[in-house]
Coordinates of C-alpha atoms in Angstrom, one line a residue:
Chain A
M30 CA 83.0 79.9 38.6
E31 CA 82.7 82.7 36.0
D32 CA 79.2 82.2 34.5
K33 CA 79.0 78.6 35.5
V34 CA 75.8 78.0 37.6
L35 CA 76.3 74.4 38.2
L36 CA 79.6 72.5 38.7
V37 CA 80.0 68.7 39.1
K38 CA 83.5 67.5 39.4
D39 CA 84.7 63.9 40.1
F40 CA 81.4 63.2 41.7
R41 CA 80.9 59.7 43.2
K42 CA 78.0 58.0 44.9
V43 CA 78.0 54.5 46.3
Y44 CA 75.4 52.3 48.0
G45 CA 77.3 49.7 49.9
D46 CA 79.3 47.8 47.3
F47 CA 77.4 49.2 44.4
V48 CA 78.9 52.2 42.7
A49 CA 76.0 54.3 41.3
V50 CA 78.1 57.2 40.0
S51 CA 81.8 56.9 39.4
G52 CA 83.7 60.2 39.2
I53 CA 81.6 62.2 36.7
S54 CA 82.2 65.9 35.8
F55 CA 80.2 68.5 33.9
E56 CA 79.5 72.2 34.1
V57 CA 76.3 74.1 33.2
P58 CA 76.4 77.8 32.3
R59 CA 73.7 80.3 33.1
G60 CA 70.6 80.1 30.8
E61 CA 71.3 76.6 29.5
I62 CA 69.0 73.6 29.4
F63 CA 71.3 70.7 30.1
G64 CA 70.0 67.2 29.6
L65 CA 71.0 64.2 31.7
L66 CA 70.3 61.1 29.7
G67 CA 70.8 57.4 30.5
P68 CA 69.0 54.1 30.9
N69 CA 67.6 53.1 34.3
G70 CA 70.3 52.6 36.9
A71 CA 72.8 54.8 35.0
G72 CA 73.1 57.2 37.9
K73 CA 70.9 60.1 36.8
T74 CA 68.7 60.1 39.9
S75 CA 71.6 59.7 42.3
T76 CA 73.2 62.7 40.7
L77 CA 70.0 64.8 40.8
E78 CA 69.3 63.8 44.4
C79 CA 72.8 64.8 45.6
L80 CA 72.5 68.1 43.7
E81 CA 69.1 68.7 45.3
G82 CA 70.6 68.0 48.8
L83 CA 68.5 64.9 49.3
R84 CA 71.5 62.6 49.5
Q85 CA 75.1 63.0 50.6
P86 CA 77.8 62.5 47.9
D87 CA 80.6 60.1 48.6
G88 CA 83.3 62.1 46.7
G89 CA 84.0 64.9 44.4
T90 CA 82.7 68.5 44.3
L91 CA 79.1 69.7 43.8
D92 CA 78.5 73.4 43.5
I93 CA 75.4 75.4 42.7
L94 CA 76.2 79.1 42.5
G95 CA 78.9 78.7 45.1
V96 CA 76.8 76.6 47.5
N97 CA 77.6 73.1 48.5
P98 CA 74.2 71.2 48.5
A99 CA 75.3 68.8 51.2
R100 CA 76.8 71.3 53.6
E101 CA 74.5 74.4 53.1
P102 CA 71.0 73.1 52.5
H103 CA 69.5 76.3 54.1
K104 CA 71.2 78.4 51.3
L105 CA 70.3 75.9 48.6
R106 CA 66.6 75.9 49.0
N107 CA 66.1 79.4 47.5
L108 CA 68.6 78.7 44.7
I109 CA 66.8 75.7 43.3
G110 CA 63.4 74.7 42.2
V111 CA 62.6 71.0 41.8
Q112 CA 59.8 69.3 39.9
L113 CA 60.0 65.8 41.3
Q114 CA 59.0 62.8 39.1
S115 CA 56.4 61.9 41.7
S116 CA 55.0 65.3 42.2
G117 CA 55.3 65.2 46.0
L118 CA 52.1 66.9 47.1
P119 CA 49.6 65.7 49.7
P120 CA 46.5 64.4 47.8
T121 CA 44.0 66.7 49.6
M122 CA 46.0 69.9 49.2
T123 CA 44.5 72.3 46.7
A124 CA 46.5 74.1 44.0
R125 CA 46.0 77.4 45.8
E126 CA 47.0 76.0 49.2
A127 CA 50.1 74.4 47.7
M128 CA 51.1 77.8 46.2
R129 CA 50.6 79.6 49.5
F130 CA 52.2 76.7 51.5
F131 CA 55.5 76.5 49.5
C132 CA 55.8 80.3 48.9
A133 CA 55.4 80.9 52.6
Y134 CA 58.3 78.5 53.4
H135 CA 60.4 80.3 50.8
G136 CA 59.4 83.7 52.2
V137 CA 57.9 85.0 49.0
A138 CA 54.4 86.2 48.0
P139 CA 52.2 83.5 46.4
R140 CA 52.3 83.5 42.6
D141 CA 48.7 82.8 41.6
D142 CA 49.5 84.3 38.2
L143 CA 51.7 81.2 37.5
L144 CA 48.7 78.9 38.0
E145 CA 46.8 80.8 35.4
R146 CA 49.9 81.0 33.1
L147 CA 50.2 77.2 33.3
G148 CA 46.5 76.7 32.4
L149 CA 45.3 75.9 35.9
Q150 CA 42.7 78.7 36.0
G151 CA 39.5 77.3 37.5
K152 CA 41.5 74.6 39.2
Q153 CA 42.9 76.7 42.0
D154 CA 40.6 75.1 44.5
A155 CA 40.8 71.6 43.2
Q156 CA 42.5 69.0 45.3
F157 CA 45.8 67.6 44.0
Q158 CA 44.3 64.1 43.7
S159 CA 41.5 65.4 41.5
L160 CA 43.8 67.0 38.9
S161 CA 44.8 65.1 35.7
T162 CA 48.4 64.0 35.3
G163 CA 49.1 66.9 33.0
Q164 CA 47.6 69.4 35.5
Q165 CA 49.6 67.8 38.4
R166 CA 52.8 68.2 36.4
R167 CA 52.0 71.8 35.5
L168 CA 51.2 72.6 39.2
A169 CA 54.5 70.9 40.2
L170 CA 56.3 73.1 37.7
A171 CA 54.5 76.2 38.9
L172 CA 55.6 75.5 42.5
A173 CA 59.2 74.8 41.4
V174 CA 59.5 78.2 39.8
A175 CA 57.3 80.3 42.1
H176 CA 60.1 81.5 44.3
K177 CA 62.1 82.5 41.2
P178 CA 65.1 80.2 41.7
P179 CA 68.0 80.6 39.2
V180 CA 68.3 76.8 38.8
I181 CA 65.5 74.3 38.1
F182 CA 65.7 70.5 38.2
L183 CA 63.1 68.7 36.1
D184 CA 62.9 64.9 36.4
E185 CA 60.9 63.4 33.5
P186 CA 58.7 66.5 33.4
T187 CA 56.5 65.3 30.5
A188 CA 56.2 61.6 31.4
G189 CA 52.6 60.5 31.0
L190 CA 51.4 63.8 29.4
D191 CA 49.3 64.1 26.2
V192 CA 50.7 65.8 23.2
G193 CA 49.1 69.2 23.9
S194 CA 50.3 69.3 27.5
R195 CA 53.8 68.2 26.5
A196 CA 54.0 71.0 23.9
E197 CA 52.8 73.5 26.5
L198 CA 55.4 72.4 29.0
H199 CA 58.1 72.6 26.3
T200 CA 57.1 76.2 25.5
L201 CA 57.2 77.1 29.2
M202 CA 60.7 75.6 29.5
Q203 CA 61.9 77.6 26.6
E204 CA 60.4 80.8 28.1
L205 CA 62.2 80.1 31.4
R206 CA 65.5 79.5 29.6
D207 CA 65.0 82.8 27.7
E208 CA 64.4 84.5 31.1
G209 CA 67.9 83.3 32.1
L210 CA 67.0 80.3 34.2
T211 CA 69.3 77.3 34.1
I212 CA 67.5 74.0 33.7
L213 CA 68.8 70.5 34.4
L214 CA 66.6 68.1 32.7
A215 CA 66.6 64.3 33.3
T216 CA 64.7 62.4 30.7
H217 CA 64.3 59.2 28.9
D218 CA 62.6 61.0 26.0
M219 CA 65.3 61.4 23.3
A220 CA 63.0 63.5 21.1
E221 CA 62.4 65.8 24.0
A222 CA 66.2 66.0 24.8
E223 CA 67.0 66.7 21.2
K224 CA 64.4 69.4 20.9
M225 CA 64.8 71.1 24.3
T226 CA 68.4 70.8 25.4
D227 CA 71.4 72.9 24.6
R228 CA 73.8 70.2 25.7
V229 CA 73.4 66.7 27.1
A230 CA 75.5 64.2 29.0
I231 CA 74.8 60.5 28.4
L232 CA 75.3 58.4 31.5
L233 CA 76.0 54.7 31.4
K234 CA 76.8 52.6 34.5
G235 CA 77.7 55.7 36.5
K236 CA 80.0 57.2 34.0
I237 CA 79.5 59.9 31.3
V238 CA 80.0 58.2 28.0
A239 CA 79.3 61.3 25.8
T240 CA 78.7 64.9 26.3
G241 CA 77.9 67.8 23.9
S242 CA 75.1 69.4 22.0
P243 CA 72.6 67.0 20.4
T244 CA 73.9 68.0 17.0
E245 CA 77.5 67.3 18.1
L246 CA 76.6 64.0 19.6
T247 CA 74.7 62.8 16.5
A248 CA 77.6 64.0 14.3
T249 CA 80.2 61.9 16.3
G250 CA 78.4 58.7 15.8
T251 CA 78.8 56.3 12.9
G252 CA 78.9 59.4 10.7
F253 CA 76.2 58.1 8.3
T254 CA 73.4 60.3 6.8
K255 CA 70.3 58.6 5.7
V256 CA 69.1 59.5 2.1
S257 CA 65.6 58.2 1.3
V258 CA 64.4 58.5 -2.3
R259 CA 61.0 57.7 -3.9
T260 CA 60.5 58.1 -7.7
E261 CA 57.7 57.7 -10.2
R262 CA 59.1 54.7 -12.1
A263 CA 61.2 53.3 -9.2
V264 CA 64.3 52.8 -11.4
L265 CA 66.5 52.9 -8.3
M266 CA 65.0 49.7 -7.0
D267 CA 66.9 47.7 -9.6
N268 CA 69.9 50.0 -9.8
H269 CA 73.2 48.4 -8.8
T270 CA 75.2 51.5 -9.6
A271 CA 77.5 52.4 -6.7
F272 CA 76.7 56.0 -5.8
P273 CA 79.6 58.0 -4.3
A274 CA 80.0 57.7 -0.4
V275 CA 77.3 55.2 0.0
S276 CA 78.1 52.2 2.2
Q277 CA 74.9 50.3 2.0
W278 CA 71.3 50.6 0.8
V279 CA 68.0 48.9 1.3
V280 CA 64.5 49.0 -0.2
R281 CA 61.7 49.8 2.3
E282 CA 58.2 49.9 0.8
E283 CA 58.4 52.5 -2.0
Y284 CA 61.6 54.1 -0.8
V285 CA 65.3 53.3 -1.5
I286 CA 67.4 54.2 1.5
Y287 CA 71.1 54.9 1.2
W288 CA 73.5 55.4 4.1
S289 CA 76.1 57.9 3.0
T290 CA 79.2 59.4 4.6
D291 CA 79.0 62.4 2.3
P292 CA 75.4 63.2 1.4
G293 CA 76.2 66.0 -1.1
P294 CA 77.8 64.0 -3.8
T295 CA 75.5 61.1 -3.1
V296 CA 72.3 63.2 -3.8
A297 CA 73.9 64.8 -6.8
A298 CA 74.7 61.4 -8.3
I299 CA 71.2 60.0 -7.6
L300 CA 69.6 63.1 -9.3
A301 CA 71.9 62.7 -12.3
H302 CA 71.0 59.0 -12.5
L303 CA 67.3 59.7 -12.4
S304 CA 67.6 62.3 -15.1
A305 CA 69.5 60.0 -17.3
Q306 CA 66.9 57.2 -16.7
D307 CA 64.0 59.7 -17.4
D308 CA 62.5 59.0 -14.0
R309 CA 60.8 61.7 -11.9
L310 CA 61.5 62.4 -8.2
I311 CA 58.5 62.2 -5.9
D312 CA 60.2 62.5 -2.5
L313 CA 63.8 63.0 -1.3
R314 CA 64.7 63.0 2.4
V315 CA 68.2 63.6 3.9
E316 CA 68.3 62.9 7.6
R317 CA 71.0 63.0 10.2
P318 CA 70.9 60.2 12.7
S319 CA 68.6 61.1 15.6
L320 CA 69.8 61.5 19.2
E321 CA 67.9 58.3 20.0
E322 CA 69.9 56.3 17.4
R323 CA 73.1 57.8 18.8
F324 CA 71.9 57.0 22.4
L325 CA 71.2 53.4 21.5
E326 CA 74.5 53.1 19.7
L327 CA 76.3 54.3 22.9
T328 CA 74.3 52.4 25.5
T329 CA 74.0 49.1 23.6
G330 CA 77.4 49.2 22.1
Chain B
M10 CA 55.1 82.6 61.3
T11 CA 53.1 82.8 58.0
A12 CA 54.5 79.5 56.9
F13 CA 53.5 78.0 60.3
L14 CA 49.9 79.4 59.9
H15 CA 49.5 78.1 56.3
H16 CA 50.8 74.7 57.4
F17 CA 48.6 74.6 60.4
A18 CA 45.5 75.6 58.5
Y19 CA 46.2 73.0 55.8
E20 CA 46.7 70.2 58.3
F21 CA 43.7 71.2 60.3
K22 CA 41.5 71.1 57.2
T23 CA 43.0 67.7 56.2
G24 CA 41.6 66.3 59.4
L25 CA 38.1 67.1 58.1
R26 CA 38.7 66.6 54.3
N27 CA 40.4 63.2 54.5
P28 CA 37.6 60.6 55.0
S29 CA 39.8 58.3 57.1
L30 CA 40.8 61.1 59.4
L31 CA 37.3 62.5 59.7
M32 CA 36.2 59.0 60.7
I33 CA 39.0 58.5 63.3
N34 CA 38.9 62.1 64.6
Y35 CA 35.1 62.4 65.0
L36 CA 32.8 59.7 63.8
F37 CA 34.5 56.7 65.4
P38 CA 35.0 58.3 68.9
L39 CA 31.6 60.0 68.9
G40 CA 29.8 56.9 67.6
F41 CA 31.5 54.8 70.3
F42 CA 30.6 57.4 72.9
V43 CA 26.9 57.2 71.9
M44 CA 26.9 53.4 71.9
M45 CA 28.6 53.3 75.3
G46 CA 26.2 55.9 76.5
F47 CA 23.2 53.7 75.6
V48 CA 24.6 50.2 76.2
M49 CA 27.3 50.4 79.0
T50 CA 25.3 52.7 81.3
A51 CA 22.4 50.3 81.1
I52 CA 24.5 47.2 81.8
N53 CA 26.8 48.9 84.4
P54 CA 25.4 52.1 86.0
L55 CA 28.8 52.6 87.8
F56 CA 30.2 53.4 84.3
Q57 CA 28.4 56.8 84.6
A58 CA 31.1 57.9 87.1
S59 CA 34.0 57.4 84.7
M60 CA 32.2 57.9 81.4
V61 CA 33.5 61.4 80.7
P62 CA 37.2 60.8 81.3
A63 CA 37.0 57.3 79.7
M64 CA 35.4 58.6 76.5
V65 CA 37.7 61.7 76.4
I66 CA 40.8 59.5 76.7
F67 CA 39.3 57.2 74.1
A68 CA 38.8 60.1 71.6
I69 CA 42.4 61.3 72.2
V70 CA 44.0 57.9 71.8
A71 CA 41.9 57.2 68.7
A72 CA 42.9 60.4 67.0
T73 CA 46.5 60.6 67.9
V74 CA 47.7 56.9 68.2
L75 CA 45.4 55.3 65.7
G76 CA 44.7 58.1 63.2
M77 CA 47.7 60.4 63.0
P78 CA 50.6 58.0 62.2
G79 CA 49.1 56.5 59.1
P80 CA 49.0 59.6 56.9
L81 CA 52.5 60.7 58.0
V82 CA 53.9 57.3 57.0
E83 CA 52.0 57.4 53.7
A84 CA 53.3 60.9 53.0
R85 CA 56.9 59.7 53.6
E86 CA 56.3 56.7 51.3
A87 CA 54.9 59.0 48.6
G88 CA 57.9 61.2 48.6
I89 CA 56.0 64.2 50.0
F90 CA 58.7 64.8 52.7
R91 CA 61.3 64.9 50.0
S92 CA 59.4 67.7 48.4
Y93 CA 59.1 69.4 51.8
K94 CA 62.8 69.1 52.5
I95 CA 63.7 70.7 49.1
N96 CA 61.4 73.6 49.9
G97 CA 62.7 74.2 53.4
V98 CA 59.9 72.7 55.5
P99 CA 61.6 71.8 58.8
A100 CA 61.3 68.3 60.2
L101 CA 59.9 69.7 63.4
S102 CA 57.0 71.3 61.5
I103 CA 56.3 68.1 59.6
L104 CA 55.8 66.2 62.9
A105 CA 54.6 68.8 65.3
I106 CA 52.0 70.5 63.2
P107 CA 50.0 67.3 62.5
G108 CA 50.4 66.6 66.2
L109 CA 49.0 70.0 67.1
T110 CA 46.1 69.8 64.7
T111 CA 45.2 66.2 65.6
G112 CA 45.3 67.2 69.3
F113 CA 43.0 70.1 68.4
H114 CA 40.5 67.8 66.7
A115 CA 40.6 65.5 69.7
L116 CA 40.0 68.4 72.0
I117 CA 36.9 69.4 70.0
T118 CA 35.6 65.8 70.4
A119 CA 36.5 65.8 74.1
A120 CA 34.6 69.0 74.6
I121 CA 31.5 67.6 72.9
I122 CA 31.7 64.5 75.1
T123 CA 32.3 66.5 78.3
L124 CA 29.3 68.8 77.6
T125 CA 26.8 66.2 76.4
A126 CA 27.5 63.1 78.4
P127 CA 25.9 64.4 81.7
L128 CA 22.9 65.7 79.7
F129 CA 22.1 62.6 77.7
F130 CA 23.6 59.7 79.6
G131 CA 23.6 60.8 83.2
A132 CA 27.4 60.8 83.3
H133 CA 29.0 62.4 86.3
A134 CA 30.3 65.9 85.7
P135 CA 33.8 66.8 86.9
V136 CA 34.1 68.7 90.2
N137 CA 37.3 70.4 89.1
V138 CA 37.0 71.7 85.6
G139 CA 40.5 73.2 85.6
A140 CA 42.0 69.9 86.4
L141 CA 39.9 68.2 83.7
V142 CA 41.2 70.7 81.1
G143 CA 44.8 70.4 82.3
I144 CA 44.8 66.6 82.3
T145 CA 43.1 66.5 78.9
L146 CA 45.8 68.8 77.5
L147 CA 48.6 66.7 79.1
T148 CA 47.1 63.4 77.8
A149 CA 46.6 64.9 74.3
F150 CA 50.3 66.1 74.3
T151 CA 51.6 62.7 75.4
C152 CA 49.5 60.7 73.0
A153 CA 50.2 63.0 70.1
A154 CA 54.0 62.6 70.8
L155 CA 53.6 58.8 70.9
G156 CA 51.7 59.0 67.6
M157 CA 54.5 61.0 66.1
L158 CA 57.1 58.4 67.3
I159 CA 55.0 55.6 65.8
S160 CA 55.0 57.4 62.5
V161 CA 58.7 57.9 62.6
I162 CA 59.7 54.3 63.4
S163 CA 57.2 52.5 61.2
A164 CA 58.9 51.1 58.2
N165 CA 55.6 51.1 56.3
S166 CA 51.8 51.5 56.6
R167 CA 51.3 47.9 57.8
A168 CA 53.9 48.3 60.6
T169 CA 52.1 51.5 61.6
I170 CA 48.9 49.6 62.3
L171 CA 50.8 47.1 64.4
W172 CA 52.5 49.6 66.6
S173 CA 49.3 51.7 67.0
Q174 CA 47.3 48.6 68.1
L175 CA 50.1 47.6 70.5
I176 CA 49.1 50.7 72.5
F177 CA 45.4 51.0 71.6
L178 CA 44.2 47.4 72.4
P179 CA 45.8 47.0 75.8
S180 CA 44.6 50.5 76.7
M181 CA 41.0 49.3 76.0
L182 CA 41.5 46.1 78.0
I183 CA 43.6 47.1 81.0
G184 CA 44.0 50.9 80.7
G185 CA 41.1 51.8 83.0
L186 CA 38.7 52.9 80.2
M187 CA 36.2 50.1 80.3
M188 CA 36.7 49.0 83.9
P189 CA 38.4 50.7 86.9
L190 CA 42.0 49.6 87.6
D191 CA 41.2 48.5 91.1
V192 CA 38.9 45.7 89.8
L193 CA 41.6 44.3 87.5
P194 CA 43.2 41.0 88.7
E195 CA 46.2 41.5 91.0
A196 CA 48.5 39.9 88.4
V197 CA 47.5 42.2 85.7
R198 CA 47.3 45.5 87.6
P199 CA 51.1 46.3 87.5
F200 CA 51.1 46.0 83.7
S201 CA 48.4 48.7 83.5
A202 CA 51.0 51.1 84.7
L203 CA 52.8 50.6 81.3
L204 CA 49.9 52.4 79.5
P205 CA 49.4 56.2 79.3
T206 CA 45.6 55.7 79.5
S207 CA 45.9 54.2 83.0
H208 CA 47.9 57.2 84.3
A209 CA 45.5 59.7 82.5
M210 CA 42.4 57.9 83.9
Q211 CA 43.9 57.9 87.5
L212 CA 44.6 61.7 87.1
F213 CA 41.1 62.4 86.0
T214 CA 39.6 60.3 88.8
G215 CA 41.8 61.8 91.5
W216 CA 42.1 65.4 90.5
A217 CA 39.1 66.2 88.3
Y218 CA 36.5 64.1 90.3
N219 CA 38.2 63.9 93.8
E220 CA 37.6 60.1 93.9
P221 CA 40.1 57.6 95.4
V222 CA 42.9 56.3 93.2
I223 CA 45.5 53.5 93.4
F224 CA 48.4 55.4 91.6
N225 CA 50.6 58.1 93.0
L226 CA 49.1 61.1 91.1
P227 CA 52.1 63.4 91.0
V228 CA 54.1 60.4 89.7
S229 CA 51.5 59.7 87.0
A230 CA 51.5 63.3 85.9
L231 CA 55.3 63.2 85.7
V232 CA 55.2 59.9 83.8
L233 CA 52.9 61.3 81.2
A234 CA 54.8 64.6 80.8
L235 CA 58.2 62.8 80.7
S236 CA 57.0 60.2 78.2
G237 CA 55.6 62.9 76.0
I238 CA 58.8 64.9 76.0
L239 CA 60.9 61.8 75.4
A240 CA 58.6 60.7 72.5
L241 CA 58.8 64.2 70.9
A242 CA 62.5 64.4 71.2
L243 CA 63.0 60.8 69.9
S244 CA 60.6 61.5 67.0
I245 CA 62.7 64.5 65.9
Y246 CA 66.0 62.6 66.4
L247 CA 64.9 59.5 64.5
F248 CA 63.0 61.4 61.8
N249 CA 63.7 60.1 58.3
W250 CA 62.8 62.3 55.3
D251 CA 62.8 59.5 52.7
T252 CA 61.8 55.8 52.6
R253 CA 64.3 55.4 49.7
N254 CA 67.2 56.9 51.8
Q255 CA 67.8 54.5 54.7
I256 CA 70.6 56.6 56.3
R257 CA 69.2 57.8 59.6
R258 CA 70.3 58.9 63.0
G259 CA 69.9 56.2 65.7
H260 CA 68.1 52.9 65.6
P261 CA 64.3 52.6 65.7
L262 CA 64.5 50.5 68.8
M263 CA 65.6 53.7 70.6
A264 CA 61.9 54.6 70.6
L265 CA 61.5 52.2 73.5
L266 CA 63.1 54.8 75.6
A267 CA 59.8 56.7 75.6
L268 CA 58.4 53.8 77.6
A269 CA 61.0 54.2 80.3
P270 CA 58.9 56.5 82.5
Y271 CA 56.0 53.9 82.5
V272 CA 58.4 51.1 83.4
A273 CA 59.8 53.2 86.2
S274 CA 56.3 54.0 87.5
M275 CA 55.7 50.2 88.0
F276 CA 58.1 50.5 90.9
L277 CA 57.0 53.9 92.3
K278 CA 53.9 53.6 94.4

């Protein structure tokens, strides 16, 4: 498998007559954060659960560092760490007990340092049910990485978190990636996927409809770049001059927004026009389409 | 071994931390014991003869059959077993450790009852303490295994209450706890053999108190032991990690096999 940590090939999962996943394939190399995106029912959870050994696949190959999750669960458990969406801890278990409990089953020493690193100092003896959502998520992540697995599965890790907790978790994920861990991230949060992942696969009705880095995916969409311009005298509002490479334009509040297939000549022409009209530029924004826009384009047709 | 100890310690503490479990393990059986001590002994002085075994069995059945299955079903429904599976917690530990700790709590309550009932309520003390301890352990094992089986076959928390009450309520009425089996109507008496409490009560009466009984005591001991072993084996076989994943070994109706020794005992006098 060379440096491939995770291999999914022609993977299928069916429930009765319903095909949840229909022959998907992807590979994840060491040290990559790979995003699994898709609307509800796309097959993300089925894929994750089969990779985690919670369900049996109905076809294809699943391989994590040479281990088949369905046939070798005893080998799998020390290779993966899983932060489940519902954090999966008994309500009366304290953070310290949880750390000792899970580390004991993995045969490693408890990592109380992780609790402190994840901002749970002073909460070691608090019961799980008394922790805030953010603290519960951080504890779940601490437990997922405590036995130093090479692969981590994160299912909606920042759902329900405030901005600060979300940023902290993102920083930790980046640190883990920098330490060489491979992360499979399932999320609905496109901004998170765009910021955190090296590559993503977009699932729709059990099939991968797009795969690549967020930049590659956004570049392969409609190909339009958004150019937003605000000027002092607003001469562009009444301008009917066709700027090069512009397919359409609209006025939104004090901005004129152009969709351009080649933003360089478009911006140059706009600036030349403003100069000729003796208008002064206040704000100019050139934006690639976001991953969310590309995702909606793919999933809604 | 370390994992077992951490798991055992956590589950034992849960029996005290969780208000519902604290109630069912200690407050409910001890409160009932005190009430029976004041009321029943005044109404029916003959109750003093059977008070210790009746209240000990009551405490065991309350903790294991009424109390233990609920949290296990809730844990499965909450996805906690999924987390356990991913982290390598064996199915046997998930079932057996709560069974052990619940049995431990029940034994503490049983010890309190056994030591205080003769002092405060004039209850008869056992003449064979060794037999009392042995029968208490056997009863705790059997009832804990039945509690595990209930937790495994219950589709949800509501079903758990139904299955638990199917054992608990008849045990109260015709299981020899409130009135001796020999005073039950002739038509009802054979059905009392279907309940673990009847066999446990007969064993206490015969072997711990040297009083006359109507069951064959070696058969009753065998019935309790076999039923416990069958219930434990079926619990492990029918265990399901995940409410969302309905694929399981066997059908829940297989759990009825654990009742086979009781049915057989109806015909073995």
